[in-house]
GROMACS .gro file of N, CA and C in nm:
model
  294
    1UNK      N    1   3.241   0.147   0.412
    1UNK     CA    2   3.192   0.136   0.546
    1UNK      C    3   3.074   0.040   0.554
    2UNK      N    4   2.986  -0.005   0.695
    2UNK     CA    5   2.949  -0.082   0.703
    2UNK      C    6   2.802   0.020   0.785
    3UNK      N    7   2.704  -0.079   0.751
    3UNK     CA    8   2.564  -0.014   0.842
    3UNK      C    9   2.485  -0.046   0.879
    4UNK      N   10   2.490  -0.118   1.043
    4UNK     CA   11   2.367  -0.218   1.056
    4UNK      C   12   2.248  -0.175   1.116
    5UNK      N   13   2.145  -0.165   1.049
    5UNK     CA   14   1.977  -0.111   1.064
    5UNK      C   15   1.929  -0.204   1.164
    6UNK      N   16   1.884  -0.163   1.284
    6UNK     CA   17   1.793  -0.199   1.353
    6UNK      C   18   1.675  -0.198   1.273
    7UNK      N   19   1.587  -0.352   1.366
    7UNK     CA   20   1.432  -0.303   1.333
    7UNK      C   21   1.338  -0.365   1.446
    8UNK      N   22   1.245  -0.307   1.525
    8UNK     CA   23   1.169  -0.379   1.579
    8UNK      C   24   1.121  -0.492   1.560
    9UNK      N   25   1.083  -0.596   1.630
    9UNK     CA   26   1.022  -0.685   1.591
    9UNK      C   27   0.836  -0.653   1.547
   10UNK      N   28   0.760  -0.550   1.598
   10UNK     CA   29   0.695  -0.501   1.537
   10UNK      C   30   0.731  -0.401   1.466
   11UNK      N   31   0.876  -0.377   1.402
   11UNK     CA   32   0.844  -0.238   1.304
   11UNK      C   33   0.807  -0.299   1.188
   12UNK      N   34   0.839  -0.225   1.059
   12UNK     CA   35   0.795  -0.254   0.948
   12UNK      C   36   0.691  -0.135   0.858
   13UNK      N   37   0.695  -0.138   0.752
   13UNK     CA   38   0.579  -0.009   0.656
   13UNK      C   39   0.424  -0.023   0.700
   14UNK      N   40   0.372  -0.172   0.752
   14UNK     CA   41   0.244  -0.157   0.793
   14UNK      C   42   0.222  -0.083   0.919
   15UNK      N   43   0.286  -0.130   1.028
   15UNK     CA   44   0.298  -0.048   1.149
   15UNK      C   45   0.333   0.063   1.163
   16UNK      N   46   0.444   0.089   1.060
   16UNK     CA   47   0.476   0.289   1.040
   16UNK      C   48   0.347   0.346   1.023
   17UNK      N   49   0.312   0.314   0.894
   17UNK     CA   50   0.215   0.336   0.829
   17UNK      C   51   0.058   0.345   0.947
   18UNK      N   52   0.037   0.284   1.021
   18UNK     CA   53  -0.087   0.275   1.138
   18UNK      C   54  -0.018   0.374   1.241
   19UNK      N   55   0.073   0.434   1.276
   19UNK     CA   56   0.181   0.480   1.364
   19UNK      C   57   0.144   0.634   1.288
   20UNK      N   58   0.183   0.668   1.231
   20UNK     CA   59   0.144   0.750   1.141
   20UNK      C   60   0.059   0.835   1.137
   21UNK      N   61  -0.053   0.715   1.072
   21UNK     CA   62  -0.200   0.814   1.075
   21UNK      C   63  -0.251   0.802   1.238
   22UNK      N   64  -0.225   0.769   1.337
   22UNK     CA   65  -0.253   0.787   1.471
   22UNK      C   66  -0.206   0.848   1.498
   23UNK      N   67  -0.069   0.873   1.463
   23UNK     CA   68  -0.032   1.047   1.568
   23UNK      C   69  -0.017   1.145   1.493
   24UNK      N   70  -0.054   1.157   1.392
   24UNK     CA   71  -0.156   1.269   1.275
   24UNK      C   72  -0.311   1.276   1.264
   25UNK      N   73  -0.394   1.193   1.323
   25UNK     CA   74  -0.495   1.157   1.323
   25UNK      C   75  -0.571   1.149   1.198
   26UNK      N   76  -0.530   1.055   1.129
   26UNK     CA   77  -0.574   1.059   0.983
   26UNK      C   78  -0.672   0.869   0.975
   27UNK      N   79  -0.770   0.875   0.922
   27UNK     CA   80  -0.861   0.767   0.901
   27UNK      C   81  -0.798   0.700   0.804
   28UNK      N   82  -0.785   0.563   0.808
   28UNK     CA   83  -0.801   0.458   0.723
   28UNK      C   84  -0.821   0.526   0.587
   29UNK      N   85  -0.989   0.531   0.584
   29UNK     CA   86  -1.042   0.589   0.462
   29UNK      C   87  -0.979   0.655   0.404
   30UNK      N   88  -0.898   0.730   0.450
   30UNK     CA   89  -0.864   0.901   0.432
   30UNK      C   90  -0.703   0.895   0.370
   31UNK      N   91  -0.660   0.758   0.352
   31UNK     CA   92  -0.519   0.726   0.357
   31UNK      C   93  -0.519   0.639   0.222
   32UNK      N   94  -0.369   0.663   0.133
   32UNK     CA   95  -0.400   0.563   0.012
   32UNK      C   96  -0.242   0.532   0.043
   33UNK      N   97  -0.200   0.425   0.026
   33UNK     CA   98  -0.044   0.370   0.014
   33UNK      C   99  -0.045   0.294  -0.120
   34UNK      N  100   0.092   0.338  -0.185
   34UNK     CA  101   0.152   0.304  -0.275
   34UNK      C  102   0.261   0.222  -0.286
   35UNK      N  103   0.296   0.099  -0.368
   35UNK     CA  104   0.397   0.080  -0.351
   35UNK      C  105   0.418  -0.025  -0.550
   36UNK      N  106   0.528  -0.110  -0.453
   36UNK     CA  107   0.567  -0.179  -0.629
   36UNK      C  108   0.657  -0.323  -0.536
   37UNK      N  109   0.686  -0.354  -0.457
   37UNK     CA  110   0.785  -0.425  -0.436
   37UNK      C  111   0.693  -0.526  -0.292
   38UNK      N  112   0.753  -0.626  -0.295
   38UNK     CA  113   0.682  -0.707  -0.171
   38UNK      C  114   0.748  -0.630  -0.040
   39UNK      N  115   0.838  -0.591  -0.025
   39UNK     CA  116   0.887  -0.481   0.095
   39UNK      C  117   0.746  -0.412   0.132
   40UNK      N  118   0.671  -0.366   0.031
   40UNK     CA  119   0.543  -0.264   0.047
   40UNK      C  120   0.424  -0.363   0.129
   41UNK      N  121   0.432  -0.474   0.135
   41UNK     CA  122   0.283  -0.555   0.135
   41UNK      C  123   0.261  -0.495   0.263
   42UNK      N  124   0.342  -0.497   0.391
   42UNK     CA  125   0.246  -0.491   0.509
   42UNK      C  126   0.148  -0.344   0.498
   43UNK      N  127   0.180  -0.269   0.432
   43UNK     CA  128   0.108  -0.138   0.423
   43UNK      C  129  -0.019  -0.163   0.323
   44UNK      N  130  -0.026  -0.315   0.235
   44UNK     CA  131  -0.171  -0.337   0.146
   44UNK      C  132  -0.236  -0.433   0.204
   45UNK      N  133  -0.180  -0.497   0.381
   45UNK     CA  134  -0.219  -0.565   0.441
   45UNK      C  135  -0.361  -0.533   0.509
   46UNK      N  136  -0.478  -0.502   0.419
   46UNK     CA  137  -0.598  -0.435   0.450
   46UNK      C  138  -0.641  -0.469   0.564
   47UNK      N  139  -0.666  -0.608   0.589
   47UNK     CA  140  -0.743  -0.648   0.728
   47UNK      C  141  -0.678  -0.610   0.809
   48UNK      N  142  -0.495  -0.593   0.834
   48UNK     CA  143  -0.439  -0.488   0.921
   48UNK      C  144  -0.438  -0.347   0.969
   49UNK      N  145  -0.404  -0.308   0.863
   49UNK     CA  146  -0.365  -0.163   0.839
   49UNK      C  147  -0.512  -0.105   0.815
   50UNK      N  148  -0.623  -0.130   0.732
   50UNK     CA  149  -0.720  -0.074   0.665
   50UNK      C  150  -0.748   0.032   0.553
   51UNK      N  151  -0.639   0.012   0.500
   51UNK     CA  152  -0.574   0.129   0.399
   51UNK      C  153  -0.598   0.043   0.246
   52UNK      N  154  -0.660   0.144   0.205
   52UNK     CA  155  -0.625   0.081   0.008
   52UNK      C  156  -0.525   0.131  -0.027
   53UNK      N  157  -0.481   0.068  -0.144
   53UNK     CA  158  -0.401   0.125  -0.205
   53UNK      C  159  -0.336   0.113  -0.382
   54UNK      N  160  -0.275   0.150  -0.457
   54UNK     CA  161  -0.197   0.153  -0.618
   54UNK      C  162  -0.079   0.076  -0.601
   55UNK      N  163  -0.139  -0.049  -0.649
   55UNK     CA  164   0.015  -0.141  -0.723
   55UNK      C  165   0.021  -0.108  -0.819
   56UNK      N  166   0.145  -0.020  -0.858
   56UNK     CA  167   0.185   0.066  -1.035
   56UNK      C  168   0.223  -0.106  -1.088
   57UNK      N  169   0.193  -0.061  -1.237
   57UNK     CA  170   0.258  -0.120  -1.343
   57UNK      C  171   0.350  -0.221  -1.288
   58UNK      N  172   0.455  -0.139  -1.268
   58UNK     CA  173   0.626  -0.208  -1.295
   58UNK      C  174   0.627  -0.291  -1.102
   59UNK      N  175   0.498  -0.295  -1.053
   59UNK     CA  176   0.549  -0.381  -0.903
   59UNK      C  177   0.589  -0.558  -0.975
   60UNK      N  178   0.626  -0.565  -0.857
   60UNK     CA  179   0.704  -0.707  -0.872
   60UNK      C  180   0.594  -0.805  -0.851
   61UNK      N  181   0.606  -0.944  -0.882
   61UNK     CA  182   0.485  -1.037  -0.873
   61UNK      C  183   0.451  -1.055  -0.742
   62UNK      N  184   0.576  -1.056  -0.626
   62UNK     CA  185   0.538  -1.121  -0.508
   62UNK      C  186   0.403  -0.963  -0.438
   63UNK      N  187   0.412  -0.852  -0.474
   63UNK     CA  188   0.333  -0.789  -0.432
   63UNK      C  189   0.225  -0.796  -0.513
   64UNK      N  190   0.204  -0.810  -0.639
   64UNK     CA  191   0.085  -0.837  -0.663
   64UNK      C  192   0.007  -0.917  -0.669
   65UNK      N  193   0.058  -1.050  -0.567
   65UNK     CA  194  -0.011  -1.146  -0.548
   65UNK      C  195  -0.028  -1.120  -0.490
   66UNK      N  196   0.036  -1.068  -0.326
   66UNK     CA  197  -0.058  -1.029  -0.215
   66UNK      C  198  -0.177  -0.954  -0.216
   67UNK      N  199  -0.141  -0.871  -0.344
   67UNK     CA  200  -0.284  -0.823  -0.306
   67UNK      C  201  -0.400  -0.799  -0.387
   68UNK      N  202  -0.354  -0.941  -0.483
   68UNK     CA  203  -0.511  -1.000  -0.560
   68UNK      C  204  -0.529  -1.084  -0.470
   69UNK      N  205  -0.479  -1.125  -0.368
   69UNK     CA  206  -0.558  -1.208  -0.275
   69UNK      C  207  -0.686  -1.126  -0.183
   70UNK      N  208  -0.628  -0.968  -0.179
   70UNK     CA  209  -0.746  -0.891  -0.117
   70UNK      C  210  -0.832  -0.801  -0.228
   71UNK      N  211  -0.876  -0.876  -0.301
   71UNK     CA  212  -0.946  -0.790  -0.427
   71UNK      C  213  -1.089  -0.736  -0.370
   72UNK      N  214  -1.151  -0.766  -0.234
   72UNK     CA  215  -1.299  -0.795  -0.216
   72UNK      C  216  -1.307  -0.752  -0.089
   73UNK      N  217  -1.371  -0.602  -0.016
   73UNK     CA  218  -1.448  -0.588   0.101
   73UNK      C  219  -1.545  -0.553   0.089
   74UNK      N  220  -1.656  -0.622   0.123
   74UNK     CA  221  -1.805  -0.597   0.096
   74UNK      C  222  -1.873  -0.551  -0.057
   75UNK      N  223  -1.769  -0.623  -0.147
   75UNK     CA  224  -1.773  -0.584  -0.278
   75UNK      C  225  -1.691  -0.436  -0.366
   76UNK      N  226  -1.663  -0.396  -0.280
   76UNK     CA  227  -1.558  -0.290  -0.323
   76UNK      C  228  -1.415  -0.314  -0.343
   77UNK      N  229  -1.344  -0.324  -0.471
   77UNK     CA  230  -1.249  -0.320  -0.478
   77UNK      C  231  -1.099  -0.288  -0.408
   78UNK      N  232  -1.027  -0.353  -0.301
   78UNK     CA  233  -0.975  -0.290  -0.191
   78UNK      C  234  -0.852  -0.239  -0.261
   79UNK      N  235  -0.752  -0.297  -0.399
   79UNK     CA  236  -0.666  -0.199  -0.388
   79UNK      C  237  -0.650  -0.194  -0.555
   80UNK      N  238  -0.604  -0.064  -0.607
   80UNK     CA  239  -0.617  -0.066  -0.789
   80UNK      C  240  -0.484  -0.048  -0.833
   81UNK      N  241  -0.531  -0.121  -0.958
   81UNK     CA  242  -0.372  -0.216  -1.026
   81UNK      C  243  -0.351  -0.115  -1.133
   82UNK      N  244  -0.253  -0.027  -1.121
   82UNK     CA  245  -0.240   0.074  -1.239
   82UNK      C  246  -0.190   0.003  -1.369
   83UNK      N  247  -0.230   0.037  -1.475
   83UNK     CA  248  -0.172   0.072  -1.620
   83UNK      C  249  -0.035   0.139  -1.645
   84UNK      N  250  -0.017   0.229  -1.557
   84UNK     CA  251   0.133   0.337  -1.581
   84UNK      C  252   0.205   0.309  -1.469
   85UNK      N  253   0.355   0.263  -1.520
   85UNK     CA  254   0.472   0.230  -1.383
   85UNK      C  255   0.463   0.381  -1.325
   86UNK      N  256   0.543   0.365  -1.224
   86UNK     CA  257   0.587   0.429  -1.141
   86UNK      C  258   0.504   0.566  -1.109
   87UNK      N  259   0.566   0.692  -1.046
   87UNK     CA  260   0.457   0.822  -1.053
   87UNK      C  261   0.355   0.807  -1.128
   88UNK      N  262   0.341   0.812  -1.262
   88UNK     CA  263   0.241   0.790  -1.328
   88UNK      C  264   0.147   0.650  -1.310
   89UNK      N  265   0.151   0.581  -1.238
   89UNK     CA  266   0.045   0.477  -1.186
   89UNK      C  267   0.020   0.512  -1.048
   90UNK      N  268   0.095   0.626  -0.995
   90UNK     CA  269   0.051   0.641  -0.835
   90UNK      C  270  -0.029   0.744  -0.894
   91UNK      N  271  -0.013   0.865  -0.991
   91UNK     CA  272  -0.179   0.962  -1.021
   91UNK      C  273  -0.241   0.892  -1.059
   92UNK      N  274  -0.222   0.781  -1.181
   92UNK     CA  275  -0.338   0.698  -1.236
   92UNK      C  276  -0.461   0.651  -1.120
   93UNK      N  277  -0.367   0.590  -1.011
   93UNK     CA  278  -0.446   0.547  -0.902
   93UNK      C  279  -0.499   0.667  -0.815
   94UNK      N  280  -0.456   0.751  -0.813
   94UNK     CA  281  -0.534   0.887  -0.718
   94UNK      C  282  -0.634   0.935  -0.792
   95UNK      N  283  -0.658   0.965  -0.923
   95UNK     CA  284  -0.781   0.983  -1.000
   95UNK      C  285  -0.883   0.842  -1.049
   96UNK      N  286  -0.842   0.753  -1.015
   96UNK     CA  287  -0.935   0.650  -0.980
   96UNK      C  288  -0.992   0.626  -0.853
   97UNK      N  289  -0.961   0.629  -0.788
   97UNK     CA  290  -0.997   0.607  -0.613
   97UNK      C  291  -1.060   0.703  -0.520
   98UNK      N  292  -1.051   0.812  -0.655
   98UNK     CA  293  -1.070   0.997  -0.558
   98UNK      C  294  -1.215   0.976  -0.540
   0.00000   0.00000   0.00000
């Protein structure tokens, strides 16, 4: 069979993701996104979204270029590059960031 996905022209993981913590009422601060794949970037799109977040190990290059390009807000590290793929680089990153 066949399955064609709509998508907004604003949808996407960054806008879910802001969509989200607004009608949960959850802060920026208060929010960590994870991912591994450039599919993930709009959600490490900091000056957007305002969210940090754990690029595990095993992400792909095109996401971790995006977001050594945002290594720096007001000197704080905006998102941390785990050591351990997958689950284990998303705790790695929750006991670093806590």
């Amino acid at each position: 069979g066949w399955w064609v996905v709509g998508l907004p022209a604003a949808g996407g993981k960054g806008n879910a993701l802001v969509h989200v913590m607004q009608t949960i009422g959850v802060r920026p601060e208060r929010t960590l996104c994870c991912g591994d794949s450039g599919n993930d970037s709009p959600m490490f799109d900091y000056r957007t979204v305002g969210v940090r977040g754990v690029v595990v190990k095993n992400a792909f290059d095109d996401l971790r270029g995006f977001c050594e390009a945002q290594l720096c807000d007001e000197g704080k590290k905006v998102h941390y590059f785990a050591s351990e793929k997958m689950a284990g680089g998303i705790l790695e990153g929750l006991k670093a960031m806590h």
